[in-house]
Amino acid sequence: GGGREGWTRTALTAVGVGLGVALLLLAAAVPAMMQARDQRRVARDTTSIGGHVTPGDRTFLLAEDNTVFRGDAITGVLLRPDGAHPPVPPGLKAVPRPGEMVVSPALRKLLASAPLLRERIPYTVTGTIGDAGLMGPAELYYYAGSDRLVADDANGRHGNAQRMAGFGHHSNSEVQGSVFTLLLIIVVVVLLLPVGVFVTTATRLGGERRDRRLAALRLVGADIRATRRIAAGEALLGALLGVLLGGVFFLVARQFAADITIRDISAFPADLTPDLSLTVLIGLAVPVAAVAVTLLSMRRTVIEPLGVLRQGVGRRRGLWWRMAIPVAGLALLLPMFGTVKGDASINEYQVATGAVLLLSGVTAVLPWLVETAVGRLRGGPVSWQLATRRLQLSGASAGRMVSGVTVAVAGAIALQMLFHAVDGDFATPTGADTARAQVEVDDWGAGGRATQDEILRLTATKGVREAIGYTSASANRPDAYRLSGDALNATSVPLIVADCAGLRRFAAVGRCGAHSVYLVPPPDGEGAGALAYLTAGGRLDLNTGYTDRYTGTPRLWTIPRGTPTVGSRVDPLGGRMWGVFATPDVIDDARLSSPYAEMFVDLDDRTPDAIEYVRNTAAGFGLGASTSDIRGITYKSSYTHLRRGLFAGAVLTLVLIGASLLVGMLEQLRERRKQLAVLVAFGTRRSALAWSVLWQTAVPVVLGLVLAVAGGIGLGAALLAMVARPVRMDWAGVAAMSATGCAVVLGVTLLSLPPLWRLMRPDGLRNE
């Protein structure tokens, strides 16, 4: 009941609950989305095919031609059928002919707007890959036909492509350890717990007007139990409408999923299908929670026929049971301190429950903290007095409104501490000097003279300050044909071929000219088996085109007598090369086994898209060429994907936080419409009222953030104890999380000002 006011409150409750339910349904759809993406990846994958495939009517040659454009990874697959009936990749109607390609919709759009990329991928577009061949709508992917593919031999050499018999073969994902599992659990808790807090908060919107209506019902004969049943019924109705509205929100938002990409993560609408059991659980848990929260909230409210006694200041809230919640969470995590290491198994439910209790303790303590703090506030300007008095009368509702922000910030701080501590477990320092070079270009099959030509082409490329490089090959002991297995590989000697300028970058070369050769001994612990053959006048076998068993005939070469020995220098990747260093005119390229060029490019950071010009130049070297960024640190792909997922979830959670806060603030303003109109009628300045609204929000937010920092550090310290790491604070991260929470609340407050001005009009004095 309650007429228009009651229905308005129910509608606002339904909207607030609906927003939370929509995000919960999205979370319930993530497993199905990931499974669908993985199934399509497996259907097109060929990475685990082993052994030598015999050419036939249904075999084909395949080579990857991947690239990157302005930070976006582009996957290219080149195909050449062996017969008339080759397997067709998923999402394609036929294998593209030489010079033609079939592209994903996202890549077609990108190619049309990026001539610089079109230069690198020159094939003629003849079709679009269907959904069955893509992991997501934003994936940049293409299949192209090529007549330049040559099959590798049985040793995987002397070609540029692999022969395949079909698609649908995949390799196993990398095994994750217990630390990664802990990270995943905490990410899920931190992202979903604020949603649950907002859903329960939304069920208590408009509680003051509801209590006054219930007091009126007491006046006409309803008893206490009847009023509680009515309140529970109203909450149940709002929650049920919220569940239905959340389903509508989810279905509508799902239609736009293909247009949304967050950190390279995208999904087809059909993939976002919530798990049935989780959907039923959400549909049942939300109404039950709404009724339970309503009944619990009425324990402190005495509804009598003459009014609601909660309007006065009652007894202070108890603290002991509120503190018992995080203590119970800590007790669950305590037995796991120091046990989360390596591949050790952990109890996921125990970890999740402990983390939930620790973060829930923050929301439980917040009302007590707000009530205790604002009860001591006195004096100040009019806006401050209006705000503090309002908080003293209803500080609990203000605390509830920001409880979601508090939980989100506390969880984010704990997660930041954990990520900061275990980052080294998933990161590998490369030792590269990114000040010397930022791009590495490799070209398999390029001999010494070809490498020098490619270096000149890179040097002439727009945006390149300098390019250096060398050709790498290998030799072996002169009697290698007698060996096999590990003994055959233990005596391998590297061959480094470059011009004099290049040799000086990688070794302490002095005088250098035509036909120059140098011996560079290996660093400590390397090449012990080959050191005996790294001598002036010694003989080496240039035939190394094999793996575990010697094949072919020896190609002996003699190191010139009098060859000097020089020391090595650190290369741009942070390593030191060793072996035989020679100029290109010393050894005929045709005698080298599987040579490849390795070049390093120093970019001019003043040139926009400098790296893209380098990639275009490298694409012209042939199918064996590839480019890669030189990084000081590399991360495991699973860890990178987890951080991407965390970012995507954090964005959605922040959107929910803002929307739910706005709904709650609008409901509070609506409840105070008459008071605001009366204050304006008695001469209170509108600016003072606006500032009072800001203070009413700012005070609980500041108190909540103080509590969030304490709770987040506490949970973070417990998590670090579990992984046996010292507690080291990332204060910059704490400040960033707190500032984000403040920014969200400030933005919502600013959005609520226009409705506030409208509520100050004289018609707010009217009453039904």
XYZ file of N, CA and C in Angstrom, residues 2 108 291 296 319 651:
18
model
N 0.277 2.344 0.552
C 1.011 3.578 0.633
C 0.790 4.503 -0.529
N 38.422 -6.420 -40.382
C 37.973 -5.742 -41.604
C 37.776 -4.248 -41.341
N 13.828 -10.136 2.709
C 12.920 -10.321 3.846
C 13.708 -10.387 5.150
N 15.292 -7.972 10.345
C 16.375 -7.635 11.264
C 16.441 -6.135 11.514
N 29.171 -3.261 19.834
C 30.347 -3.436 18.987
C 30.857 -4.869 19.012
N 35.643 -2.471 -13.540
C 34.897 -1.439 -14.274
C 33.398 -1.639 -14.090
